[in-house]
């Protein structure tokens, strides 16, 4: 991520947290107050993103989706990522942990 992208992300989150409408002008104002200079297109891009999407949903779903979600859902036969794709690795991890725990108690100790 570039400095401009990260700076605009934080500015948009600050505005959202304060309940202020997220606009390119307000993002630019926050960046100027922080003595940051970014390419002129970043504030407008983030303002349009926040205009078309619910910021709360973006925050809650930070870890879901993207390339990893698609790769996990493809072998399981599901066409869409999301909760089903996220639940599949959790089940596999539990199975692996159970195997490790059952191997620990073999009826003899290391120093017997």
Coordinates of C-alpha atoms in Angstrom, one line a residue:
X1 CA 0.0 0.0 0.0
X2 CA 1.2 3.5 -0.7
X3 CA 1.4 6.3 1.8
X4 CA -1.5 8.1 0.1
X5 CA -3.7 5.0 0.2
X6 CA -3.0 4.4 3.9
X7 CA -3.4 8.1 4.8
X8 CA -6.8 8.3 3.0
X9 CA -7.9 5.1 4.7
X10 CA -7.2 6.5 8.1
X11 CA -8.8 9.8 7.3
X12 CA -12.0 8.1 6.1
X13 CA -12.1 6.0 9.3
X14 CA -11.7 9.1 11.4
X15 CA -14.5 10.8 9.6
X16 CA -16.7 7.7 9.9
X17 CA -16.0 7.3 13.6
X18 CA -17.0 11.0 14.2
X19 CA -20.2 10.5 12.2
X20 CA -19.1 13.0 9.5
X21 CA -20.0 12.5 5.9
X22 CA -16.9 11.2 4.0
X23 CA -16.1 13.6 1.1
X24 CA -12.9 14.2 -0.9
X25 CA -12.7 17.7 0.6
X26 CA -12.9 16.5 4.2
X27 CA -10.3 13.8 3.6
X28 CA -8.0 16.4 2.0
X29 CA -8.6 18.7 5.0
X30 CA -7.6 15.9 7.4
X31 CA -4.5 15.1 5.4
X32 CA -3.4 18.8 5.3
X33 CA -3.9 19.0 9.1
X34 CA -1.6 16.0 9.4
X35 CA 1.0 17.6 7.1
X36 CA 0.6 14.8 4.6
X37 CA 0.7 15.2 0.8
X38 CA -0.8 12.6 -1.4
X39 CA -1.7 12.3 -5.1
X40 CA -4.8 14.3 -5.8
X41 CA -6.8 11.3 -6.9
X42 CA -6.7 9.4 -3.6
X43 CA -9.2 11.4 -1.6
X44 CA -11.8 11.3 -4.5
X45 CA -11.4 7.5 -4.8
X46 CA -11.9 6.9 -1.1
X47 CA -14.9 9.3 -1.0
X48 CA -16.6 7.4 -3.9
X49 CA -15.8 4.1 -2.2
X50 CA -17.4 5.2 1.1
X51 CA -20.3 6.8 -0.8
X52 CA -21.2 3.4 -2.5
X53 CA -20.4 1.1 0.4
X54 CA -21.3 0.8 4.0
X55 CA -18.1 1.6 6.0
X56 CA -19.3 -0.5 8.9
X57 CA -19.6 -3.6 6.6
X58 CA -16.1 -2.9 5.3
X59 CA -14.7 -2.8 8.8
X60 CA -16.5 -6.0 9.9
X61 CA -15.5 -8.0 6.8
X62 CA -11.9 -7.0 6.6
X63 CA -10.6 -10.5 6.7
X64 CA -13.2 -12.2 4.5
X65 CA -13.1 -12.3 0.8
X66 CA -10.2 -11.5 -1.5
X67 CA -8.0 -14.1 -3.1
X68 CA -7.8 -16.4 -0.1
X69 CA -11.6 -16.7 0.1
X70 CA -11.9 -17.7 -3.5
X71 CA -9.1 -20.3 -3.2
X72 CA -10.7 -21.9 -0.2
X73 CA -14.2 -22.1 -1.6
X74 CA -13.1 -23.5 -4.9
X75 CA -12.1 -27.0 -3.7
X76 CA -15.2 -27.3 -1.4
X77 CA -17.5 -26.8 -4.4
X78 CA -18.9 -23.5 -3.3
X79 CA -19.0 -20.8 -5.9
X80 CA -19.2 -17.9 -3.4
X81 CA -16.7 -17.0 -0.6
X82 CA -17.8 -15.7 2.7
X83 CA -19.0 -17.5 5.8
X84 CA -19.0 -21.0 4.2
X85 CA -15.4 -20.5 3.0
X86 CA -14.3 -19.1 6.4
X87 CA -16.0 -22.0 8.3
X88 CA -14.2 -24.8 6.3
X89 CA -10.7 -24.1 7.5
X90 CA -11.9 -23.9 11.1
X91 CA -13.2 -27.4 10.9
X92 CA -10.0 -28.7 9.5
X93 CA -7.9 -27.1 12.2
X94 CA -10.0 -28.7 14.9
X95 CA -9.5 -32.2 13.4
X96 CA -5.7 -31.6 13.3
X97 CA -5.6 -30.5 16.9
X98 CA -7.5 -33.6 18.0
X99 CA -4.9 -35.8 16.2
X100 CA -2.1 -34.0 18.0
X101 CA -3.7 -34.4 21.4
X102 CA -4.4 -38.1 20.9
X103 CA -0.7 -38.7 20.0
X104 CA 0.6 -37.2 23.2
X105 CA -0.7 -40.0 25.5
X106 CA 0.7 -43.3 24.2
X107 CA 0.9 -45.1 27.6
X108 CA 4.6 -44.5 28.3
X109 CA 6.7 -41.5 29.3
X110 CA 9.9 -40.1 28.0
X111 CA 11.9 -40.9 31.1
X112 CA 10.4 -44.3 32.0

